[in-house]
């Protein structure tokens, strides 16, 4: 009986209740502190395309490479009426340090309680060295100016991802 409440069983149960968003769905609302600790509301970006990208942890190799790719293409995104927003479970202070260290010209959100990651279905069971734990699956959502999900990139591979997202905005 105690196996039913073990962390892997519990996390699988939680995962099965997470939303499976589809292209065309309304983007779930977001209300989180940004990298300066100020409140951020996704709804404030209505009228613009939004690239909402989820990453596991600030200032780690893959997350840094992904952020820098978005940084290096940010002018192209701006020209396409598109705002880039990164989300991870890091605290605002860690997001600010990451943003400053790599001169990132876009907002990073602190999803410390991982509610937004859960709302978007990217808080998942992961495994490293045989140990199972819950964490953010790298994923990107393109949200159109009316707040609908235009494109979902699940299980992102970092190399070339920013250009792939830019192409999807059209």
Short mmCIF file of N, CA and C in Angstrom, two decimals:
data_model
loop_
_atom_site.label_atom_id
_atom_site.label_comp_id
_atom_site.label_asym_id
_atom_site.label_seq_id
_atom_site.Cartn_x
_atom_site.Cartn_y
_atom_site.Cartn_z
N UNK A 1 0.82 -1.19 0.00
CA UNK A 1 0.00 0.00 0.00
C UNK A 1 0.87 1.26 0.00
N UNK A 2 1.99 1.26 0.69
CA UNK A 2 2.82 2.46 0.76
C UNK A 2 3.41 2.82 -0.60
N UNK A 3 3.54 1.85 -1.52
CA UNK A 3 4.04 2.15 -2.86
C UNK A 3 3.17 3.15 -3.60
N UNK A 4 1.88 3.18 -3.29
CA UNK A 4 0.97 4.09 -3.98
C UNK A 4 1.33 5.55 -3.72
N UNK A 5 1.97 5.82 -2.60
CA UNK A 5 2.30 7.21 -2.27
C UNK A 5 3.78 7.52 -2.43
N UNK A 6 4.53 6.60 -3.02
CA UNK A 6 5.94 6.88 -3.25
C UNK A 6 6.07 8.02 -4.25
N UNK A 7 7.14 8.80 -4.17
CA UNK A 7 7.28 9.96 -5.05
C UNK A 7 7.09 9.67 -6.55
N UNK A 8 7.68 8.59 -7.13
CA UNK A 8 7.44 8.38 -8.56
C UNK A 8 5.96 8.14 -8.88
N UNK A 9 5.26 7.37 -8.06
CA UNK A 9 3.85 7.13 -8.32
C UNK A 9 3.05 8.41 -8.17
N UNK A 10 3.38 9.18 -7.15
CA UNK A 10 2.69 10.44 -6.92
C UNK A 10 2.94 11.40 -8.07
N UNK A 11 4.20 11.49 -8.52
CA UNK A 11 4.51 12.43 -9.59
C UNK A 11 3.86 12.00 -10.90
N UNK A 12 3.77 10.70 -11.17
CA UNK A 12 3.07 10.24 -12.38
C UNK A 12 1.60 10.62 -12.30
N UNK A 13 1.03 10.52 -11.09
CA UNK A 13 -0.36 10.90 -10.91
C UNK A 13 -0.54 12.40 -11.17
N UNK A 14 0.37 13.21 -10.65
CA UNK A 14 0.29 14.65 -10.87
C UNK A 14 0.46 14.98 -12.35
N UNK A 15 1.39 14.29 -13.00
CA UNK A 15 1.63 14.55 -14.42
C UNK A 15 0.39 14.23 -15.24
N UNK A 16 -0.30 13.19 -14.89
CA UNK A 16 -1.47 12.79 -15.68
C UNK A 16 -2.59 13.81 -15.58
N UNK A 17 -2.54 14.69 -14.55
CA UNK A 17 -3.58 15.70 -14.41
C UNK A 17 -3.19 17.02 -15.07
N UNK A 18 -1.97 17.14 -15.55
CA UNK A 18 -1.53 18.38 -16.16
C UNK A 18 -2.20 18.58 -17.51
N UNK A 19 -2.43 19.82 -17.89
CA UNK A 19 -3.08 20.09 -19.16
C UNK A 19 -2.20 19.70 -20.33
N UNK A 20 -2.82 19.26 -21.37
CA UNK A 20 -2.12 19.00 -22.61
C UNK A 20 -2.58 20.07 -23.59
N UNK A 21 -1.87 21.17 -23.62
CA UNK A 21 -2.25 22.28 -24.48
C UNK A 21 -2.03 21.91 -25.94
N UNK A 22 -2.86 22.47 -26.79
CA UNK A 22 -2.76 22.23 -28.22
C UNK A 22 -2.68 23.57 -28.95
N UNK A 23 -2.13 23.54 -30.14
CA UNK A 23 -2.12 24.74 -30.96
C UNK A 23 -3.56 25.15 -31.22
N UNK A 24 -3.84 26.44 -31.07
CA UNK A 24 -5.19 26.96 -31.21
C UNK A 24 -5.87 27.21 -29.87
N UNK A 25 -5.36 26.59 -28.79
CA UNK A 25 -5.91 26.83 -27.45
C UNK A 25 -5.54 28.24 -26.99
N UNK A 26 -6.33 28.79 -26.08
CA UNK A 26 -5.96 30.04 -25.43
C UNK A 26 -4.77 29.78 -24.51
N UNK A 27 -3.82 30.69 -24.51
CA UNK A 27 -2.66 30.55 -23.63
C UNK A 27 -3.12 30.77 -22.19
N UNK A 28 -2.75 29.87 -21.27
CA UNK A 28 -3.11 30.09 -19.86
C UNK A 28 -2.54 31.43 -19.37
N UNK A 29 -3.29 32.12 -18.50
CA UNK A 29 -2.78 33.39 -17.98
C UNK A 29 -1.51 33.18 -17.16
N UNK A 30 -0.69 34.20 -17.15
CA UNK A 30 0.55 34.15 -16.36
C UNK A 30 0.62 35.41 -15.52
N UNK A 31 0.89 35.21 -14.24
CA UNK A 31 1.11 36.31 -13.31
C UNK A 31 2.27 35.90 -12.42
N UNK A 32 3.46 36.39 -12.73
CA UNK A 32 4.69 36.00 -12.03
C UNK A 32 5.57 37.22 -11.81
N UNK A 33 6.50 37.15 -10.85
CA UNK A 33 7.50 38.20 -10.75
C UNK A 33 8.53 38.06 -11.87
N UNK A 34 8.99 39.20 -12.38
CA UNK A 34 10.01 39.15 -13.41
C UNK A 34 11.40 39.20 -12.78
N UNK A 35 12.42 39.35 -13.62
CA UNK A 35 13.80 39.33 -13.14
C UNK A 35 14.15 40.50 -12.24
N UNK A 36 13.31 41.54 -12.20
CA UNK A 36 13.55 42.65 -11.28
C UNK A 36 12.60 42.59 -10.08
N UNK A 37 11.83 41.50 -9.98
CA UNK A 37 10.90 41.33 -8.87
C UNK A 37 9.56 42.02 -9.09
N UNK A 38 9.38 42.63 -10.25
CA UNK A 38 8.14 43.33 -10.56
C UNK A 38 7.09 42.35 -11.09
N UNK A 39 5.80 42.64 -10.88
CA UNK A 39 4.76 41.75 -11.39
C UNK A 39 4.69 41.78 -12.91
N UNK A 40 4.52 40.62 -13.49
CA UNK A 40 4.38 40.47 -14.94
C UNK A 40 3.04 39.79 -15.22
N UNK A 41 2.33 40.29 -16.20
CA UNK A 41 1.07 39.68 -16.63
C UNK A 41 1.17 39.41 -18.13
N UNK A 42 0.96 38.17 -18.53
CA UNK A 42 0.98 37.83 -19.96
C UNK A 42 -0.03 38.67 -20.73
N UNK A 43 -1.20 38.92 -20.14
CA UNK A 43 -2.27 39.67 -20.81
C UNK A 43 -1.81 41.07 -21.24
N UNK A 44 -0.81 41.62 -20.58
CA UNK A 44 -0.30 42.96 -20.94
C UNK A 44 0.37 42.96 -22.31
N UNK A 45 0.66 41.78 -22.85
CA UNK A 45 1.33 41.69 -24.15
C UNK A 45 0.34 41.43 -25.29
N UNK A 46 -0.98 41.46 -25.00
CA UNK A 46 -1.96 41.29 -26.08
C UNK A 46 -1.66 42.30 -27.18
N UNK A 47 -1.81 41.86 -28.43
CA UNK A 47 -1.50 42.71 -29.58
C UNK A 47 -0.12 42.43 -30.14
N UNK A 48 0.67 41.62 -29.43
CA UNK A 48 2.00 41.23 -29.91
C UNK A 48 2.09 39.71 -29.94
N UNK A 49 2.98 39.21 -30.78
CA UNK A 49 3.35 37.80 -30.70
C UNK A 49 4.23 37.64 -29.47
N UNK A 50 4.13 36.50 -28.82
CA UNK A 50 4.97 36.22 -27.65
C UNK A 50 5.65 34.87 -27.85
N UNK A 51 6.96 34.86 -27.67
CA UNK A 51 7.71 33.61 -27.60
C UNK A 51 7.91 33.35 -26.12
N UNK A 52 7.21 32.35 -25.61
CA UNK A 52 7.29 31.98 -24.21
C UNK A 52 8.11 30.70 -24.14
N UNK A 53 9.33 30.83 -23.64
CA UNK A 53 10.17 29.64 -23.60
C UNK A 53 10.48 29.25 -22.15
N UNK A 54 10.31 27.96 -21.89
CA UNK A 54 10.56 27.38 -20.57
C UNK A 54 11.92 26.70 -20.59
N UNK A 55 12.71 26.96 -19.55
CA UNK A 55 14.03 26.33 -19.44
C UNK A 55 14.23 25.86 -18.01
N UNK A 56 15.02 24.80 -17.83
CA UNK A 56 15.14 24.19 -16.50
C UNK A 56 15.84 25.03 -15.43
N UNK A 57 16.98 25.69 -15.77
CA UNK A 57 17.74 26.37 -14.72
C UNK A 57 18.65 27.43 -15.33
N UNK A 58 18.56 28.63 -14.78
CA UNK A 58 19.38 29.74 -15.25
C UNK A 58 20.87 29.44 -15.09
N UNK A 59 21.65 29.94 -16.05
CA UNK A 59 23.11 29.88 -16.00
C UNK A 59 23.67 28.47 -15.98
N UNK A 60 23.00 27.55 -16.67
CA UNK A 60 23.54 26.22 -16.91
C UNK A 60 23.84 26.15 -18.41
N UNK A 61 24.68 25.23 -18.86
CA UNK A 61 25.14 25.27 -20.25
C UNK A 61 24.04 25.30 -21.32
N UNK A 62 23.09 24.39 -21.28
CA UNK A 62 22.04 24.36 -22.30
C UNK A 62 21.14 25.57 -22.24
N UNK A 63 20.80 25.98 -21.04
CA UNK A 63 19.91 27.13 -20.86
C UNK A 63 20.59 28.42 -21.29
N UNK A 64 21.90 28.51 -21.03
CA UNK A 64 22.65 29.68 -21.46
C UNK A 64 22.72 29.75 -22.98
N UNK A 65 22.99 28.62 -23.60
CA UNK A 65 23.07 28.59 -25.07
C UNK A 65 21.73 29.00 -25.69
N UNK A 66 20.63 28.48 -25.14
CA UNK A 66 19.31 28.81 -25.66
C UNK A 66 19.03 30.31 -25.49
N UNK A 67 19.29 30.85 -24.30
CA UNK A 67 19.05 32.26 -24.03
C UNK A 67 19.89 33.14 -24.96
N UNK A 68 21.13 32.75 -25.18
CA UNK A 68 22.01 33.55 -26.04
C UNK A 68 21.57 33.49 -27.50
N UNK A 69 21.03 32.36 -27.94
CA UNK A 69 20.46 32.30 -29.30
C UNK A 69 19.29 33.25 -29.43
N UNK A 70 18.40 33.29 -28.43
CA UNK A 70 17.30 34.24 -28.47
C UNK A 70 17.83 35.68 -28.42
N UNK A 71 18.85 35.91 -27.59
CA UNK A 71 19.46 37.25 -27.52
C UNK A 71 19.99 37.68 -28.89
N UNK A 72 20.71 36.77 -29.54
CA UNK A 72 21.36 37.10 -30.80
C UNK A 72 20.37 37.30 -31.95
N UNK A 73 19.14 36.83 -31.80
CA UNK A 73 18.12 37.03 -32.84
C UNK A 73 17.01 37.98 -32.37
N UNK A 74 17.21 38.61 -31.23
CA UNK A 74 16.13 39.42 -30.63
C UNK A 74 15.69 40.58 -31.53
N UNK A 75 16.58 41.17 -32.29
CA UNK A 75 16.19 42.27 -33.19
C UNK A 75 15.25 41.76 -34.29
N UNK A 76 15.50 40.56 -34.77
CA UNK A 76 14.61 39.98 -35.79
C UNK A 76 13.23 39.72 -35.19
N UNK A 77 13.19 39.26 -33.94
CA UNK A 77 11.90 39.04 -33.27
C UNK A 77 11.17 40.36 -33.08
N UNK A 78 11.88 41.39 -32.65
CA UNK A 78 11.26 42.71 -32.45
C UNK A 78 10.67 43.22 -33.76
N UNK A 79 11.39 43.03 -34.86
CA UNK A 79 10.91 43.48 -36.17
C UNK A 79 9.63 42.73 -36.58
N UNK A 80 9.42 41.54 -36.00
CA UNK A 80 8.23 40.73 -36.29
C UNK A 80 7.15 40.93 -35.23
N UNK A 81 7.18 42.07 -34.52
CA UNK A 81 6.18 42.38 -33.48
C UNK A 81 6.10 41.27 -32.43
N UNK A 82 7.27 40.80 -32.02
CA UNK A 82 7.34 39.64 -31.11
C UNK A 82 8.18 39.96 -29.88
N UNK A 83 7.63 39.58 -28.72
CA UNK A 83 8.31 39.74 -27.44
C UNK A 83 8.77 38.36 -26.98
N UNK A 84 10.00 38.28 -26.49
CA UNK A 84 10.54 37.03 -25.96
C UNK A 84 10.43 37.07 -24.44
N UNK A 85 9.94 35.97 -23.85
CA UNK A 85 9.82 35.85 -22.40
C UNK A 85 10.32 34.46 -22.00
N UNK A 86 11.30 34.41 -21.10
CA UNK A 86 11.81 33.15 -20.59
C UNK A 86 11.24 32.86 -19.22
N UNK A 87 11.02 31.57 -18.93
CA UNK A 87 10.45 31.15 -17.64
C UNK A 87 11.23 29.96 -17.10
N UNK A 88 11.61 30.05 -15.83
CA UNK A 88 12.22 28.90 -15.15
C UNK A 88 11.84 28.97 -13.68
N UNK A 89 12.11 27.89 -12.93
CA UNK A 89 11.78 27.89 -11.50
C UNK A 89 12.74 28.72 -10.64
N UNK A 90 13.71 29.36 -11.24
CA UNK A 90 14.67 30.17 -10.48
C UNK A 90 14.00 31.39 -9.85
N UNK A 91 14.55 31.88 -8.76
CA UNK A 91 14.07 33.09 -8.10
C UNK A 91 14.42 34.31 -8.96
N UNK A 92 13.73 35.42 -8.72
CA UNK A 92 13.98 36.67 -9.47
C UNK A 92 15.45 37.08 -9.41
N UNK A 93 16.07 36.94 -8.25
CA UNK A 93 17.47 37.34 -8.09
C UNK A 93 18.38 36.52 -9.01
N UNK A 94 18.15 35.22 -9.11
CA UNK A 94 18.94 34.37 -10.00
C UNK A 94 18.68 34.73 -11.46
N UNK A 95 17.42 35.06 -11.77
CA UNK A 95 17.08 35.47 -13.14
C UNK A 95 17.81 36.77 -13.49
N UNK A 96 17.83 37.72 -12.56
CA UNK A 96 18.50 39.00 -12.80
C UNK A 96 19.99 38.79 -13.04
N UNK A 97 20.61 37.94 -12.25
CA UNK A 97 22.04 37.66 -12.40
C UNK A 97 22.33 37.03 -13.77
N UNK A 98 21.48 36.08 -14.17
CA UNK A 98 21.61 35.40 -15.46
C UNK A 98 21.43 36.43 -16.59
N UNK A 99 20.42 37.27 -16.48
CA UNK A 99 20.13 38.28 -17.50
C UNK A 99 21.30 39.24 -17.65
N UNK A 100 21.84 39.71 -16.53
CA UNK A 100 22.95 40.66 -16.57
C UNK A 100 24.23 40.01 -17.10
N UNK A 101 24.50 38.81 -16.66
CA UNK A 101 25.74 38.12 -17.05
C UNK A 101 25.83 37.93 -18.56
N UNK A 102 24.68 37.65 -19.20
CA UNK A 102 24.68 37.36 -20.64
C UNK A 102 24.02 38.46 -21.47
N UNK A 103 23.75 39.61 -20.84
CA UNK A 103 23.19 40.77 -21.53
C UNK A 103 21.92 40.38 -22.31
N UNK A 104 21.01 39.73 -21.63
CA UNK A 104 19.77 39.28 -22.27
C UNK A 104 18.78 40.44 -22.34
N UNK A 105 18.28 40.77 -23.54
CA UNK A 105 17.43 41.94 -23.71
C UNK A 105 15.93 41.66 -23.56
N UNK A 106 15.59 40.60 -22.86
CA UNK A 106 14.18 40.24 -22.71
C UNK A 106 13.90 39.84 -21.27
N UNK A 107 12.62 39.74 -20.96
CA UNK A 107 12.14 39.45 -19.61
C UNK A 107 12.32 37.97 -19.26
N UNK A 108 12.77 37.73 -18.04
CA UNK A 108 12.83 36.38 -17.48
C UNK A 108 11.89 36.34 -16.28
N UNK A 109 11.09 35.30 -16.21
CA UNK A 109 10.10 35.17 -15.14
C UNK A 109 10.52 34.12 -14.12
N UNK A 110 10.22 34.39 -12.86
CA UNK A 110 10.55 33.50 -11.75
C UNK A 110 9.32 32.68 -11.38
N UNK A 111 9.31 31.44 -11.80
CA UNK A 111 8.19 30.52 -11.54
C UNK A 111 8.58 29.56 -10.41
N UNK A 112 8.93 30.14 -9.26
CA UNK A 112 9.49 29.37 -8.15
C UNK A 112 8.58 28.24 -7.67
N UNK A 113 7.28 28.43 -7.72
CA UNK A 113 6.38 27.35 -7.28
C UNK A 113 5.94 26.47 -8.45
N UNK A 114 6.51 26.69 -9.61
CA UNK A 114 6.28 25.95 -10.85
C UNK A 114 4.82 25.84 -11.28
N UNK A 115 3.98 26.75 -10.81
CA UNK A 115 2.56 26.73 -11.20
C UNK A 115 2.39 27.00 -12.69
N UNK A 116 3.13 27.98 -13.22
CA UNK A 116 3.02 28.28 -14.65
C UNK A 116 3.53 27.11 -15.48
N UNK A 117 4.63 26.50 -15.07
CA UNK A 117 5.13 25.31 -15.78
C UNK A 117 4.07 24.21 -15.78
N UNK A 118 3.39 24.05 -14.67
CA UNK A 118 2.31 23.06 -14.60
C UNK A 118 1.17 23.44 -15.52
N UNK A 119 0.77 24.72 -15.51
CA UNK A 119 -0.32 25.18 -16.37
C UNK A 119 -0.03 24.92 -17.85
N UNK A 120 1.23 25.00 -18.22
CA UNK A 120 1.63 24.79 -19.62
C UNK A 120 2.04 23.34 -19.90
N UNK A 121 1.96 22.49 -18.89
CA UNK A 121 2.24 21.07 -19.09
C UNK A 121 3.71 20.71 -19.24
N UNK A 122 4.60 21.57 -18.73
CA UNK A 122 6.03 21.31 -18.89
C UNK A 122 6.73 20.98 -17.58
N UNK A 123 5.97 20.83 -16.49
CA UNK A 123 6.53 20.37 -15.21
C UNK A 123 6.37 18.86 -15.22
N UNK A 124 7.46 18.15 -15.45
CA UNK A 124 7.39 16.72 -15.73
C UNK A 124 8.38 15.93 -14.87
N UNK A 125 8.15 14.64 -14.84
CA UNK A 125 9.10 13.75 -14.17
C UNK A 125 10.31 13.59 -15.08
N UNK A 126 11.49 13.79 -14.49
CA UNK A 126 12.74 13.66 -15.22
C UNK A 126 13.59 12.61 -14.51
N UNK A 127 14.66 12.23 -15.15
CA UNK A 127 15.54 11.23 -14.56
C UNK A 127 16.99 11.59 -14.87
N UNK A 128 17.83 11.53 -13.83
CA UNK A 128 19.26 11.74 -14.03
C UNK A 128 20.01 10.76 -13.14
N UNK A 129 20.90 10.02 -13.74
CA UNK A 129 21.69 9.02 -13.02
C UNK A 129 20.80 8.06 -12.24
N UNK A 130 19.66 7.72 -12.83
CA UNK A 130 18.74 6.77 -12.21
C UNK A 130 17.82 7.36 -11.16
N UNK A 131 18.03 8.64 -10.84
CA UNK A 131 17.19 9.29 -9.83
C UNK A 131 16.06 10.04 -10.54
N UNK A 132 14.85 9.83 -10.08
CA UNK A 132 13.70 10.51 -10.66
C UNK A 132 13.38 11.76 -9.84
N UNK A 133 13.02 12.82 -10.53
CA UNK A 133 12.66 14.08 -9.87
C UNK A 133 11.75 14.86 -10.80
N UNK A 134 11.11 15.90 -10.28
CA UNK A 134 10.26 16.75 -11.09
C UNK A 134 11.05 17.99 -11.51
N UNK A 135 10.83 18.41 -12.76
CA UNK A 135 11.52 19.58 -13.27
C UNK A 135 10.88 20.09 -14.55
N UNK A 136 11.43 21.16 -15.08
CA UNK A 136 10.91 21.78 -16.30
C UNK A 136 11.47 21.07 -17.52
N UNK A 137 10.57 20.72 -18.42
CA UNK A 137 10.97 20.21 -19.73
C UNK A 137 11.14 21.42 -20.65
N UNK A 138 12.27 21.50 -21.31
CA UNK A 138 12.54 22.62 -22.21
C UNK A 138 11.48 22.62 -23.32
N UNK A 139 10.73 23.71 -23.42
CA UNK A 139 9.66 23.82 -24.42
C UNK A 139 9.44 25.29 -24.74
N UNK A 140 8.91 25.54 -25.93
CA UNK A 140 8.61 26.91 -26.35
C UNK A 140 7.20 26.98 -26.91
N UNK A 141 6.50 28.05 -26.54
CA UNK A 141 5.15 28.30 -27.03
C UNK A 141 5.16 29.64 -27.77
N UNK A 142 4.64 29.64 -29.00
CA UNK A 142 4.45 30.89 -29.73
C UNK A 142 2.99 31.25 -29.54
N UNK A 143 2.75 32.44 -28.98
CA UNK A 143 1.40 32.92 -28.69
C UNK A 143 1.11 34.10 -29.61
N UNK A 144 -0.03 34.04 -30.29
CA UNK A 144 -0.35 35.09 -31.26
C UNK A 144 -0.87 36.36 -30.56
N UNK A 145 -1.06 37.44 -31.31
CA UNK A 145 -1.49 38.71 -30.69
C UNK A 145 -2.84 38.65 -29.97
N UNK A 146 -3.65 37.63 -30.25
CA UNK A 146 -4.95 37.49 -29.59
C UNK A 146 -4.89 36.54 -28.40
N UNK A 147 -3.69 36.06 -28.06
CA UNK A 147 -3.54 35.20 -26.89
C UNK A 147 -3.77 33.72 -27.15
N UNK A 148 -3.78 33.32 -28.42
CA UNK A 148 -3.94 31.90 -28.79
C UNK A 148 -2.56 31.29 -29.05
N UNK A 149 -2.43 30.01 -28.71
CA UNK A 149 -1.17 29.31 -28.96
C UNK A 149 -1.10 28.98 -30.45
N UNK A 150 -0.11 29.57 -31.11
CA UNK A 150 0.07 29.39 -32.55
C UNK A 150 0.93 28.16 -32.84
N UNK A 151 1.95 27.94 -32.02
CA UNK A 151 2.89 26.83 -32.26
C UNK A 151 3.48 26.39 -30.93
N UNK A 152 3.64 25.07 -30.79
CA UNK A 152 4.28 24.49 -29.61
C UNK A 152 5.51 23.71 -30.06
N UNK A 153 6.63 23.99 -29.41
CA UNK A 153 7.86 23.24 -29.64
C UNK A 153 8.16 22.46 -28.37
N UNK A 154 7.77 21.17 -28.31
CA UNK A 154 8.05 20.37 -27.11
C UNK A 154 9.47 19.81 -27.14
N UNK A 155 10.00 19.50 -25.98
CA UNK A 155 11.30 18.82 -25.88
C UNK A 155 12.34 19.45 -26.81
N UNK A 156 12.55 20.72 -26.64
CA UNK A 156 13.40 21.52 -27.51
C UNK A 156 14.85 21.05 -27.50
N UNK A 157 15.42 21.01 -28.68
CA UNK A 157 16.87 20.86 -28.86
C UNK A 157 17.39 22.28 -29.12
N UNK A 158 18.37 22.71 -28.38
CA UNK A 158 18.79 24.10 -28.36
C UNK A 158 19.36 24.61 -29.68
N UNK A 159 20.24 23.84 -30.32
CA UNK A 159 20.93 24.32 -31.53
C UNK A 159 19.94 24.71 -32.62
N UNK A 160 19.99 25.97 -33.02
CA UNK A 160 19.15 26.47 -34.10
C UNK A 160 17.70 26.73 -33.72
N UNK A 161 17.38 26.61 -32.44
CA UNK A 161 15.98 26.73 -32.02
C UNK A 161 15.41 28.12 -32.24
N UNK A 162 16.18 29.17 -31.94
CA UNK A 162 15.66 30.54 -32.08
C UNK A 162 15.25 30.82 -33.52
N UNK A 163 16.05 30.40 -34.49
CA UNK A 163 15.71 30.61 -35.90
C UNK A 163 14.47 29.78 -36.28
N UNK A 164 14.37 28.59 -35.74
CA UNK A 164 13.20 27.74 -35.98
C UNK A 164 11.92 28.42 -35.47
N UNK A 165 12.01 29.03 -34.30
CA UNK A 165 10.86 29.75 -33.73
C UNK A 165 10.53 30.98 -34.58
N UNK A 166 11.55 31.70 -34.98
CA UNK A 166 11.34 32.88 -35.82
C UNK A 166 10.62 32.51 -37.11
N UNK A 167 11.03 31.40 -37.72
CA UNK A 167 10.37 30.94 -38.96
C UNK A 167 8.90 30.63 -38.72
N UNK A 168 8.57 30.13 -37.55
CA UNK A 168 7.18 29.76 -37.23
C UNK A 168 6.31 31.00 -37.07
N UNK A 169 6.91 32.12 -36.71
CA UNK A 169 6.14 33.35 -36.55
C UNK A 169 5.73 33.88 -37.92
N UNK A 170 6.63 33.66 -38.90
CA UNK A 170 6.31 34.02 -40.27
C UNK A 170 6.31 35.48 -40.47
#
